Short mmCIF file of C-alpha atoms in Angstrom, two decimals:
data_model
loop_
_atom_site.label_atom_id
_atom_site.label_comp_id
_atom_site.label_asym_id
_atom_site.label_seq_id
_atom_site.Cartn_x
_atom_site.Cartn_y
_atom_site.Cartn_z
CA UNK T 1 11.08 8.70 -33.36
CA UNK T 2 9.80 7.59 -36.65
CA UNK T 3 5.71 7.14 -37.28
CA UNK T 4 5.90 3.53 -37.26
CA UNK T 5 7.98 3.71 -33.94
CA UNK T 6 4.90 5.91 -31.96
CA UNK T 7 2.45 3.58 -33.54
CA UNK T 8 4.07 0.61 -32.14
CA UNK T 9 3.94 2.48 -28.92
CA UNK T 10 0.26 3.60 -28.92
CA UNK T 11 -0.51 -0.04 -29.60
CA UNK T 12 1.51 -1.45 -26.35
CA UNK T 13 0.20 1.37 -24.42
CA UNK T 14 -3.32 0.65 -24.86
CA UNK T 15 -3.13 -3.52 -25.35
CA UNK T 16 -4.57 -5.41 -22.58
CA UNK T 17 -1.34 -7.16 -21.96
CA UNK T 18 1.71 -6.10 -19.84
CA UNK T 19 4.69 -5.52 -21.84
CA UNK T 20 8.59 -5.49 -20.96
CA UNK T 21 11.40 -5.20 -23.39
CA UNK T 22 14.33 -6.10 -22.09
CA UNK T 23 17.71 -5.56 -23.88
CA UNK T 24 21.08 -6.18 -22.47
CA UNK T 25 20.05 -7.32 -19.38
CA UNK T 26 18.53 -4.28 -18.45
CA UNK T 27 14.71 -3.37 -19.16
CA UNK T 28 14.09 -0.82 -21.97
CA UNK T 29 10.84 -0.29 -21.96
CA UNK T 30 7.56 -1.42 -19.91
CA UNK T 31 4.57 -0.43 -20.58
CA UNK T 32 1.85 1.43 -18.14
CA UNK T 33 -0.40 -1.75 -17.03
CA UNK T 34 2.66 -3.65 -16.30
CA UNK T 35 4.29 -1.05 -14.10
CA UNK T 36 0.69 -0.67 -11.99
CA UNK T 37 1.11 -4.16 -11.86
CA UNK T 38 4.40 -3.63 -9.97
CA UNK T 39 3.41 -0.75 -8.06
CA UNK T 40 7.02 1.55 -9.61
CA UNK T 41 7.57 4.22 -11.65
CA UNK T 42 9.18 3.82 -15.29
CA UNK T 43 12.42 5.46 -14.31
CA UNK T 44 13.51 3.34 -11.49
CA UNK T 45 12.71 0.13 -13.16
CA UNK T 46 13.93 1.03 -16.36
CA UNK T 47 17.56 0.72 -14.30
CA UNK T 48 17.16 -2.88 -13.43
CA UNK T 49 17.08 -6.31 -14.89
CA UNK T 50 13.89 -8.14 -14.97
CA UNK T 51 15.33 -10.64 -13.22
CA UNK T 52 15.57 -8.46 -10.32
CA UNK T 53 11.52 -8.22 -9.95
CA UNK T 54 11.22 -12.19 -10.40
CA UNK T 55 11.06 -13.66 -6.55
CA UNK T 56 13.97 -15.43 -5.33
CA UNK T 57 12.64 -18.57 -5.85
CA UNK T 58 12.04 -18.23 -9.27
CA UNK T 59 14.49 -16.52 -10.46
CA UNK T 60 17.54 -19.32 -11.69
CA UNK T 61 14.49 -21.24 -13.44
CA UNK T 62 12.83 -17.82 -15.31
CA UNK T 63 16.42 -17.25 -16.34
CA UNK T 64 16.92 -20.34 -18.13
CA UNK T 65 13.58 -20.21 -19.73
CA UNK T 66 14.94 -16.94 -21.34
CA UNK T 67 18.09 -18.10 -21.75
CA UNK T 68 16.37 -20.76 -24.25
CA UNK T 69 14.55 -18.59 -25.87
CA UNK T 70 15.27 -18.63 -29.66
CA UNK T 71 15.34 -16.53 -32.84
CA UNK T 72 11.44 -17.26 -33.66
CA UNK T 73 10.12 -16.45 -30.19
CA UNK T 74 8.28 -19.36 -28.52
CA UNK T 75 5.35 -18.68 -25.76
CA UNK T 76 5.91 -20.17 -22.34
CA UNK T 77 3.12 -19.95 -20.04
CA UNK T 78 4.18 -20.41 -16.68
CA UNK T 79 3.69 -19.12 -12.76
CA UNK T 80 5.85 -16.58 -11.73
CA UNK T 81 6.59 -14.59 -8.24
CA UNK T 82 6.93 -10.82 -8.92
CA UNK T 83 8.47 -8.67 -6.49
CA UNK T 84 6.76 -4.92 -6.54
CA UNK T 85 8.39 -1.94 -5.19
CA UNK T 86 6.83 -2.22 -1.65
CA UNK T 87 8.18 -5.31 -1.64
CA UNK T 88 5.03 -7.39 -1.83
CA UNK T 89 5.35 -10.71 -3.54
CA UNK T 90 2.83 -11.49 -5.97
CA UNK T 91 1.98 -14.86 -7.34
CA UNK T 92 1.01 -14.55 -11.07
CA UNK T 93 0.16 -16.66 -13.74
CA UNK T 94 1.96 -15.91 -16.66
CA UNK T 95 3.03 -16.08 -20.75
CA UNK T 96 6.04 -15.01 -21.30
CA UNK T 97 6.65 -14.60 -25.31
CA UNK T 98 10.40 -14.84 -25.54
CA UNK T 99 11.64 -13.09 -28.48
CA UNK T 100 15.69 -13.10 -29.10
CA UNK T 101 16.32 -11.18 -31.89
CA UNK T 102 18.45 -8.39 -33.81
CA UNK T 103 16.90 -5.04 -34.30
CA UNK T 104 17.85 -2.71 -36.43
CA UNK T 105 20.66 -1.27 -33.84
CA UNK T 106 21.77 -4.43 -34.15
CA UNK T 107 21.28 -5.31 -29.99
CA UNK T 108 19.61 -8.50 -29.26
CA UNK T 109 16.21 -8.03 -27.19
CA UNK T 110 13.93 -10.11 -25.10
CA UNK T 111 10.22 -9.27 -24.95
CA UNK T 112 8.20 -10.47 -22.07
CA UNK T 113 4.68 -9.98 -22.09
CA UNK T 114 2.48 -11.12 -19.34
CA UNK T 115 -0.88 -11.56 -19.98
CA UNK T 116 -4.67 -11.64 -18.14
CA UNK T 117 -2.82 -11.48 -14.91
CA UNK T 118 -4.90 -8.14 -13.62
CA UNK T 119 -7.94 -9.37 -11.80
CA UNK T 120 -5.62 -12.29 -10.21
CA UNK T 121 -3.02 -9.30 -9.27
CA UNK T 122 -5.64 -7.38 -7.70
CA UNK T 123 -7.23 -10.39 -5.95
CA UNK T 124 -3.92 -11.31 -4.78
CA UNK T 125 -3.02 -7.57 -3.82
CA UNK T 126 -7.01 -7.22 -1.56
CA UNK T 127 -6.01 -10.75 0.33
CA UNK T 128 -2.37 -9.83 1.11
CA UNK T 129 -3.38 -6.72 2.36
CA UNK T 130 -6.22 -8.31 4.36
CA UNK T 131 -3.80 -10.66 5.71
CA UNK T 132 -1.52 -8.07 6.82
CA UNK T 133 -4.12 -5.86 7.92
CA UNK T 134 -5.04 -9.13 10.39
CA UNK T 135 -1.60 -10.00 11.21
CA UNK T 136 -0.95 -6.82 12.36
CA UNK T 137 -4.04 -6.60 14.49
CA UNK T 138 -3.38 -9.95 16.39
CA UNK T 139 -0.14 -8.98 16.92
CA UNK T 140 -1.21 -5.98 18.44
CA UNK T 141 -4.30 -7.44 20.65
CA UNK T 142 -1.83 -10.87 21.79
CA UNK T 143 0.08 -8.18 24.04
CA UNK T 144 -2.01 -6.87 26.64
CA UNK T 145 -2.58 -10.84 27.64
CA UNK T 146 0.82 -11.36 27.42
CA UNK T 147 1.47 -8.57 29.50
CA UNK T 148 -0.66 -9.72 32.06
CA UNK T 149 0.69 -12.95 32.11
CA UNK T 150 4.28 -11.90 32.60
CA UNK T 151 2.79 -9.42 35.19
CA UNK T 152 1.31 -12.23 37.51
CA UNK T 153 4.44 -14.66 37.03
CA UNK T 154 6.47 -11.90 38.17
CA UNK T 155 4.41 -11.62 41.38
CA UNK T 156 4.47 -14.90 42.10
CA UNK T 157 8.21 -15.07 41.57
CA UNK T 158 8.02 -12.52 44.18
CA UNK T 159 5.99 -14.46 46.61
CA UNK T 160 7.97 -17.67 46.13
CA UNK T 161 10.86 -15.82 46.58
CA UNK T 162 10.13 -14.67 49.81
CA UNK T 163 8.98 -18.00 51.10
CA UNK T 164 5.45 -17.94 50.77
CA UNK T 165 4.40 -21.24 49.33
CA UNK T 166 1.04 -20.35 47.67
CA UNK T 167 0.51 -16.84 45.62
CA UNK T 168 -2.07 -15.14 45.35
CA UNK T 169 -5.30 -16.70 43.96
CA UNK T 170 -5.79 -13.62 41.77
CA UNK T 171 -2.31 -14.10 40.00
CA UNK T 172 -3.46 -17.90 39.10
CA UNK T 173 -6.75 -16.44 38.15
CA UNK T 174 -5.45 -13.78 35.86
CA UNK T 175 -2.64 -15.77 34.26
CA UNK T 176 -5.35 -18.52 33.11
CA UNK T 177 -7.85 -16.05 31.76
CA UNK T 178 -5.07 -13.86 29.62
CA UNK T 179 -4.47 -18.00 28.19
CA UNK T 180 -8.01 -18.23 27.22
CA UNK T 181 -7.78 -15.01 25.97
CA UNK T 182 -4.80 -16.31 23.48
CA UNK T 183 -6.22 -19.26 22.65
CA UNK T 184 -9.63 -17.37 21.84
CA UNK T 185 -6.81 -14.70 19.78
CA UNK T 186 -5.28 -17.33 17.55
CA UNK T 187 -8.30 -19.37 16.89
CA UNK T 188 -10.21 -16.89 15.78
CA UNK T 189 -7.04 -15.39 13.53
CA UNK T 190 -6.96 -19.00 12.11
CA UNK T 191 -10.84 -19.18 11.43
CA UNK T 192 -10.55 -15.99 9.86
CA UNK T 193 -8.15 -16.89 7.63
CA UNK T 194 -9.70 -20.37 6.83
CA UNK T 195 -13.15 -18.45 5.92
CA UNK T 196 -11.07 -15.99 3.46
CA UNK T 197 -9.99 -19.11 1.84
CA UNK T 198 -12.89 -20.96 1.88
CA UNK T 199 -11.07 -24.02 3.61
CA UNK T 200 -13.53 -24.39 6.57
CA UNK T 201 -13.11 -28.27 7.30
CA UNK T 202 -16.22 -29.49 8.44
CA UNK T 203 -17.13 -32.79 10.48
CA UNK T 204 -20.43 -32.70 9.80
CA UNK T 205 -23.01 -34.98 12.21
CA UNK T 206 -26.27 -35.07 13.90
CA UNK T 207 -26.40 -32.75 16.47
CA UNK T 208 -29.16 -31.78 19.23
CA UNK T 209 -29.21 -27.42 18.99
CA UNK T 210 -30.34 -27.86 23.08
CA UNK T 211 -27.12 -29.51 23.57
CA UNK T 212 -25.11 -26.99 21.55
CA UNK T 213 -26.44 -23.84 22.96
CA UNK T 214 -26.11 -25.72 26.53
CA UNK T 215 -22.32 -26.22 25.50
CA UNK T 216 -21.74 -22.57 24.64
CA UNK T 217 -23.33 -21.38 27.49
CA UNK T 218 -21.12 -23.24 30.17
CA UNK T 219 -17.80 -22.60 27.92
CA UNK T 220 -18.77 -18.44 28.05
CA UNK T 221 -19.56 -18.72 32.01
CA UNK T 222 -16.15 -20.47 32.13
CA UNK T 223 -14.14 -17.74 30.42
CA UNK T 224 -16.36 -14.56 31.46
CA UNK T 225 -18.42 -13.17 34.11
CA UNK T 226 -21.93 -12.70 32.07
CA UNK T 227 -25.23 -12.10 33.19
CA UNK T 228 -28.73 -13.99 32.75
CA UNK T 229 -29.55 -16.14 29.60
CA UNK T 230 -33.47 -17.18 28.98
CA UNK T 231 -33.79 -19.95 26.18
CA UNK T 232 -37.35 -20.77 24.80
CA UNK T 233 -37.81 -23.42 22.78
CA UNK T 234 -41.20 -23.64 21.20
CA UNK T 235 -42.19 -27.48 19.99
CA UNK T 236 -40.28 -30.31 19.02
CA UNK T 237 -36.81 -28.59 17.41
CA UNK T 238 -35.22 -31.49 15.18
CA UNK T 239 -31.67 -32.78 14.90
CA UNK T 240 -29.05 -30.73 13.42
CA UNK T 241 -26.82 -32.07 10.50
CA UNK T 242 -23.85 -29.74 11.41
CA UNK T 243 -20.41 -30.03 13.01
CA UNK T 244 -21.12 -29.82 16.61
CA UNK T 245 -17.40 -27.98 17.19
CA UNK T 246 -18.46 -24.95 15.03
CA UNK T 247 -22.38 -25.16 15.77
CA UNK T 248 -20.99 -24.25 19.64
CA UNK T 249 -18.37 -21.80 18.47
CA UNK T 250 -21.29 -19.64 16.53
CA UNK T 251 -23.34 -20.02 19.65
CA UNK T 252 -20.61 -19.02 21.69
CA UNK T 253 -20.12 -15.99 19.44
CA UNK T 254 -23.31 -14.42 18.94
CA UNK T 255 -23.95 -14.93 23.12
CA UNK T 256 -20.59 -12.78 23.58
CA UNK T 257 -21.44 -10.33 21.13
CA UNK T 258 -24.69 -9.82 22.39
CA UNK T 259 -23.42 -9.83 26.54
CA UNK T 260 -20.78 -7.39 25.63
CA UNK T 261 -23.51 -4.89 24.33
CA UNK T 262 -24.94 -5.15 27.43
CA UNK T 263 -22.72 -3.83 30.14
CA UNK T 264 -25.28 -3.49 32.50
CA UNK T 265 -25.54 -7.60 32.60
CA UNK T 266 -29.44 -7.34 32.15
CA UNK T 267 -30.12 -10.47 30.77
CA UNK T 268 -29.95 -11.34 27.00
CA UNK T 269 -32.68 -13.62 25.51
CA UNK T 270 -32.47 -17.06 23.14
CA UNK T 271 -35.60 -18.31 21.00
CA UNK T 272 -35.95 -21.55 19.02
CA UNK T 273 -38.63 -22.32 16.59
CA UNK T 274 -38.85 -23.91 13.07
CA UNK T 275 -38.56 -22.09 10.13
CA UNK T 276 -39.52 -23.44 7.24
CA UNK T 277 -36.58 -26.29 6.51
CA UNK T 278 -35.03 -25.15 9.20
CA UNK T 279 -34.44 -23.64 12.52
CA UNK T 280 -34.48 -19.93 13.55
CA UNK T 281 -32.45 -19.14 16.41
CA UNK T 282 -33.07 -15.05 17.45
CA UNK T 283 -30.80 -13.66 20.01
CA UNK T 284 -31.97 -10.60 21.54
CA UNK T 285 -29.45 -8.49 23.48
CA UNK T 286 -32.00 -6.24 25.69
CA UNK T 287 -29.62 -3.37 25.01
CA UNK T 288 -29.22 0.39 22.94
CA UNK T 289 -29.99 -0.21 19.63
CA UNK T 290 -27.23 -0.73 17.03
CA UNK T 291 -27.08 2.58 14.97
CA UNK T 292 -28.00 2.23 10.96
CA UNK T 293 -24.59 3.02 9.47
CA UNK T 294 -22.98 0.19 11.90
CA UNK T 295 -25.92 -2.15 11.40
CA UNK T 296 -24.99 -2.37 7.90
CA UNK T 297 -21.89 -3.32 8.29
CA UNK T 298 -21.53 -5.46 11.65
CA UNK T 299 -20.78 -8.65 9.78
CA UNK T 300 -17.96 -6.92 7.46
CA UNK T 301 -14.33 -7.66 8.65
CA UNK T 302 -13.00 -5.17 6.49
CA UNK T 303 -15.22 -2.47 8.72
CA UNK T 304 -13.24 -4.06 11.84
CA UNK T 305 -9.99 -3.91 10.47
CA UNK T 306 -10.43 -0.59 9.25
CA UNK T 307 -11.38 0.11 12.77
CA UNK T 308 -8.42 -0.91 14.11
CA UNK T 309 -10.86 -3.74 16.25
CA UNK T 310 -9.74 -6.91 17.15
CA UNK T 311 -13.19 -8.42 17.45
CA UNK T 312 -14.53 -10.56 14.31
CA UNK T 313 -16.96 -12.55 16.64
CA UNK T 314 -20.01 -12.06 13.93
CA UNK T 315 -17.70 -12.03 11.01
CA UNK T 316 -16.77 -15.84 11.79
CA UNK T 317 -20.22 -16.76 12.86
CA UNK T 318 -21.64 -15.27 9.53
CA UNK T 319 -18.99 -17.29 7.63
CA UNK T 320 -19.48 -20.89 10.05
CA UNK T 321 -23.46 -20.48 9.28
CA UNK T 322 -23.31 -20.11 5.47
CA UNK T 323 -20.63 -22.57 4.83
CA UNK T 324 -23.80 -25.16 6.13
CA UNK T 325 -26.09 -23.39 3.94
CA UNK T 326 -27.75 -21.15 6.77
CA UNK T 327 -27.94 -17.65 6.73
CA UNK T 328 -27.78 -14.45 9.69
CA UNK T 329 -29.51 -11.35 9.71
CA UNK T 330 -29.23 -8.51 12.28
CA UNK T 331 -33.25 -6.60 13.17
CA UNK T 332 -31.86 -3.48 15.67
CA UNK T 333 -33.94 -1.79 17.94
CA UNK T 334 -36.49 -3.96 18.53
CA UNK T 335 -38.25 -3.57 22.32
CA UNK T 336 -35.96 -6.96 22.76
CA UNK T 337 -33.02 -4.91 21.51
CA UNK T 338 -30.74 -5.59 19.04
CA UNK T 339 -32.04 -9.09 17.35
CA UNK T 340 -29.78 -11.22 15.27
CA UNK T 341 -31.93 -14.23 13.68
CA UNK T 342 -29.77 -17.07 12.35
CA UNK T 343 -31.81 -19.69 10.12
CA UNK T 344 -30.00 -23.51 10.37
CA UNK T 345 -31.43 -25.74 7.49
CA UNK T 346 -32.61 -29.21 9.23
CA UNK T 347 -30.81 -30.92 6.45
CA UNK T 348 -27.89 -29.29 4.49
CA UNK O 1 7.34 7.15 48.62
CA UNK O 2 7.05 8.16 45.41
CA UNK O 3 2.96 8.76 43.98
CA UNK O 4 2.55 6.80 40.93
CA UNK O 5 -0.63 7.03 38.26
CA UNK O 6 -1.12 4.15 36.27
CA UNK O 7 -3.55 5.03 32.93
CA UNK O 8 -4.55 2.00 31.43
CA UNK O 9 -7.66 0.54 29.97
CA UNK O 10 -7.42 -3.40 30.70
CA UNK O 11 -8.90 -3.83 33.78
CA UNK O 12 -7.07 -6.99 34.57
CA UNK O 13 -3.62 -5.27 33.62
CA UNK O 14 -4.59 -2.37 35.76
CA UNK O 15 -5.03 -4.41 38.59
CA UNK O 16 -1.27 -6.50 38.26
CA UNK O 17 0.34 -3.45 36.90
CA UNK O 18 -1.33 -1.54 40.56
CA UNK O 19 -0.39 -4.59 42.27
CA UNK O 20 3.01 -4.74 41.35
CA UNK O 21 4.11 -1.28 41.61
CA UNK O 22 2.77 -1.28 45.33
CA UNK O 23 5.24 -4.46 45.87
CA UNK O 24 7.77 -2.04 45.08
CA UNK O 25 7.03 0.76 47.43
CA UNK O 26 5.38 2.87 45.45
CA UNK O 27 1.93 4.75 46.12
CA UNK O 28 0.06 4.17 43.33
CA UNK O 29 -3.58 5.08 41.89
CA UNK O 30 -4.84 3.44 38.91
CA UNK O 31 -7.04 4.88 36.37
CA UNK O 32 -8.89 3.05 33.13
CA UNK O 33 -8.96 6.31 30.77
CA UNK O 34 -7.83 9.60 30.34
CA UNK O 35 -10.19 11.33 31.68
CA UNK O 36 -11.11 9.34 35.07
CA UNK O 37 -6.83 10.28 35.31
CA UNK O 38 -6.98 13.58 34.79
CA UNK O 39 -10.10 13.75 37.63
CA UNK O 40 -7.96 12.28 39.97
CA UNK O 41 -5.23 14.82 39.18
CA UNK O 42 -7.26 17.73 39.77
CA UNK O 43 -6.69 17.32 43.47
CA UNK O 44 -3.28 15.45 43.48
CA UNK O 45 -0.31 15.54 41.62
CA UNK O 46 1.58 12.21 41.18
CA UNK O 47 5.70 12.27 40.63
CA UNK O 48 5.06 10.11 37.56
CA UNK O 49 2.27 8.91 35.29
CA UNK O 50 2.83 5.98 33.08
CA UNK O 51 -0.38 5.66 30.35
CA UNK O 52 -1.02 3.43 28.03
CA UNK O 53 -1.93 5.26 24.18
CA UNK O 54 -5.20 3.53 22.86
CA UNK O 55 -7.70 4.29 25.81
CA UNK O 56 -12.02 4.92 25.24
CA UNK O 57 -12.97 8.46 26.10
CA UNK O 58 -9.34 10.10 25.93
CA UNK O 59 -6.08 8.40 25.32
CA UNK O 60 -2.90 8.75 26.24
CA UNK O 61 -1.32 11.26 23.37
CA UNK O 62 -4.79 13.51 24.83
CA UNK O 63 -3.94 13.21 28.62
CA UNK O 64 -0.65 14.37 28.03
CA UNK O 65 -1.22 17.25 25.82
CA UNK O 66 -4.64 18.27 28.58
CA UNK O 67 -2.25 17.84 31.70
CA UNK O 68 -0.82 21.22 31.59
CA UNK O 69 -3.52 22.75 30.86
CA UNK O 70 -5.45 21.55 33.55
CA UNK O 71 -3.11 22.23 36.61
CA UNK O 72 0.38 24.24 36.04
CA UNK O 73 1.66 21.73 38.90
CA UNK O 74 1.71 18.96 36.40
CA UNK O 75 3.89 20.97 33.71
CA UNK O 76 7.12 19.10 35.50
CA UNK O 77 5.33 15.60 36.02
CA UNK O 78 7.41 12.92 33.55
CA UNK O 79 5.05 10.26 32.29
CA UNK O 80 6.21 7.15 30.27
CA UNK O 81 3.97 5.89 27.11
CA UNK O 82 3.40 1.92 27.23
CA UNK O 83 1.93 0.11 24.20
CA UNK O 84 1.77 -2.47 21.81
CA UNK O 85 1.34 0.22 18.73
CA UNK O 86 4.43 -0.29 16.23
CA UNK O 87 3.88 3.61 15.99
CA UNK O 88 5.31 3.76 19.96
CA UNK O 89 8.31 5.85 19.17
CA UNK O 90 7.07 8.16 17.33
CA UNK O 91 4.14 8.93 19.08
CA UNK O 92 6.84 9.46 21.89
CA UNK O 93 8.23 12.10 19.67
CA UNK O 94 5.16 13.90 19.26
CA UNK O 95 4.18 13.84 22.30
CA UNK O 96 8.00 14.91 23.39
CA UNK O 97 8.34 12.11 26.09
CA UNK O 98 11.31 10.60 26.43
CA UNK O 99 10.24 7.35 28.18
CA UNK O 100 8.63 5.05 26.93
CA UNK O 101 8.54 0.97 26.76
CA UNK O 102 7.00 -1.53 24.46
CA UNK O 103 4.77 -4.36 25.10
CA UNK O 104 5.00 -7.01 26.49
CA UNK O 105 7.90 -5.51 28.40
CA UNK O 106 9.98 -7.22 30.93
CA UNK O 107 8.61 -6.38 34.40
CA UNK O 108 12.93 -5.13 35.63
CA UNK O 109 12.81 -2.92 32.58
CA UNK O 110 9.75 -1.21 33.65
CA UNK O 111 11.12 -0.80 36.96
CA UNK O 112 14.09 0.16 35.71
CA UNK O 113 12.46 3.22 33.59
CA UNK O 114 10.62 4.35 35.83
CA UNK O 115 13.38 5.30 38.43
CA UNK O 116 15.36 6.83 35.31
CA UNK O 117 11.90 8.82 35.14
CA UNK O 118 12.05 9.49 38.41
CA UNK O 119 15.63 11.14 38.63
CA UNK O 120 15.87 12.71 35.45
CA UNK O 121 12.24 14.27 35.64
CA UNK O 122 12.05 15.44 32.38
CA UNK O 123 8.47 16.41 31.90
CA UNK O 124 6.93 15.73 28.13
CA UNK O 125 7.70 18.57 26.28
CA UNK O 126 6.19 18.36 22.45
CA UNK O 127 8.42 21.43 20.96
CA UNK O 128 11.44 18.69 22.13
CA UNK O 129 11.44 15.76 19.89
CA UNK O 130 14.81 13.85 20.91
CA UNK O 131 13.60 10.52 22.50
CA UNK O 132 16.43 8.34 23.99
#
């Protein structure tokens, strides 16, 4: 190695840029950021093509973009798909500088260099994993329903079978609460997903918050067996400028959250008063208080997935309030219990 | 009639899985957690337990391993893992059970396991890791 050789590598190690040489169709050298990039160690990658990391899909047009590439190098920005050695796909922006060229050896070589592509890589690496990290979750909680539902078909196969004309009212019972239980599933896996992307559509109108909480009350006694709910309203509460759809579904959510702390069905309290521009809405849920470390962390939906807990209630709520400008806040341990305050502006 | 214990923490699928197991001449006790099954086992000793893994208090992986140590008469009682973890099989390994079923399963092939249970009787046995 000559001294102009390691200086040329100290450079590429240490430049901001992710580097590939490719000569003969097979990669010759790649520097450190680029291999992070794809998640592989120098020694198996130095084997292939970098064809063989480009996507599929990309691939026959990448190849003809280096293919063209001429004596005096040309720079071709351009979005690529990258496979990495887990086999993610990663959707990248881009320059290749295509350099075809003798060297000394006398081999013709192709230099790729991708550049600013890290933060985008990352980003791109935090929401695949978060999708997969939901997928697999849903996946997981859509069975027990399922289950059930195969469960109470099978019994009333049974009962048909033997000539009795009407099952049992339990089977009918169960088999339409596991579908509510799906539909609540894949809704909320779709709102989730929405909120990550920050692609909540919104229908936005004037809306009564009486109405709204009256709505999400009647759905929730409709799917589940709750107890008590007292609602105080204190003076004249003014219209809402919200969609009425997801004004009910944050309702909805914050009552559940705060019934299923309370096992013991002993009551859960709502208040409405104005707020400044707005509206507060506290929900008190009359039960143990939350402990500090969770408190901190109940709107997070990494802390659920982590958990392995199919239950991102707040986490959608949180997201449905502030895409109208609003904001929650959770006050534990109060002689009301576990308080979460959500502030509506009048007119967002 | 063979005693069955059903360990399962979904009280509506507790209540079909019960329900359906009784339609099929079975005796059969249903508990929500670990530990409410190994209370009931303190006194009785089913021919078969079939558990479900991810349970509050103690799971399924936990019953099995306190069974034996609890009451020598369950050392021969087979028990068949149910869940929706991707990790089923080789929890089944660790455990050493050789029975085991995904869900959602067909309702047949449950019924169908659990007489293979029955007449094989191979009791889970962690120091054997071969699952069928």
């Amino acid at each position: 190695m000559t001294l102009n050789e390691n200086l040329f590598r100290s450079i590429v190690e240490a430049a901001p840029i992710g580097i590939l040489i490719q000569t003969k169709g097979k990669i010759e050298y790649i520097n450190d950021l680029f291999l992070r990039w794809l998640d592989a160690d120098a020694k198996t990658i130095r084997e292939q093509a970098f064809l063989s990391i480009v996507h599929p899909v990309d691939r026959n047009r990448v190849n003809q973009e280096i293919e063209s590439a001429d004596e005096f190098g040309r720079e071709l920005p351009t979005t690529v798909k990258l496979l990495t050695a887990s086999g993610e796909t990663l959707t990248v922006d881009l320059t290749l500088r295509l350099l075809r060229g003798s060297a000394p050896d006398g081999r013709d070589y192709v230099i790729i260099c991708a550049i600013n592509t890290e933060g985008r890589i990352a980003e791109e690496r935090a929401m695949n994993s978060l999708r997969e990290g939901i997928v697999a979750l849903v996946t997981r909680e859509l069975r027990d329903p399922v289950q059930i539902i195969l469960m109470h078909s099978h019994l009333l196969l049974r009962f048909i079978a033997a000539g009795v004309n009407v099952g049992p009212a339990s089977s009918i019972y169960g088999i339409q609460k596991s579908a509510i239980r799906i539909g609540q599933i894949s809704g909320d896996m779709l709102d989730t997903f929405m909120l990550q992307l920050k692609k909540v559509p919104l229908h936005k109108e004037p809306i009564n918050l009486s109405l709204a909480i009256a709505g999400a009350v009647e759905r929730l006694r409709l799917q589940e067996n709750f107890g008590p709910i007292q609602i105080h309203v204190e003076g004249d509460i003014p219209m809402l400028n919200m969609d009425p759809v997801r004004l009910e579904q944050i309702i909805l959510n914050l009552l559940r959250n705060a019934f299923q702390r309370n096992p013991e069905q002993k009551g859960i309290e709502a208040r409405i008063r104005l707020s400044g521009m707005g509206i507060l809405i506290s929900i008190s849920d009359n039960s143990d208080p939350i402990p500090a470390e969770q408190a901190s962390r109940i709107f997070d939906l990494g802390t659920q997935l982590k958990a392995h807990r199919f239950d991102f209630g707040l986490y959608i709520a949180k997201g449905l309030i502030e895409v109208h400008g609003g904001k929650i806040w959770l006050e534990p341990g109060t002689d009301k219990g576990n308080v979460f305050h959500v502030w509506l502006p009048t007119n967002p | 009639m063979a005693a069955i214990l059903v360990v399962e923490d979904d009280p509506a699928l507790l209540e079909v899985a019960v329900m359906l197991l009784r339609l099929n001449d079975y005796i059969v006790t249903g508990a929500q957690n670990g530990e409410a099954a190994l209370r009931h086992m303190q006194a009785n000793t089913p021919d078969l337990v079939i558990t479900d893994i991810e349970m509050p208090i103690l799971d399924g992986p936990g019953l099995i391993r306190r069974m034996p140590v609890q009451n020598k008469a369950l050392t021969t009682v087979p028990v068949i893992l149910l869940s929706g973890l991707s990790e089923l099989r080789e929890i089944a390994r660790k455990v050493g059970t050789p029975y085991y079923l995904s869900k959602p399963y067909d309702i047949d092939a449950l019924l169908r396991l659990i007489k293979k249970a029955m007449s094989e009787k191979t009791p889970p046995n962690p120091s054997q890791r071969k699952v069928g």
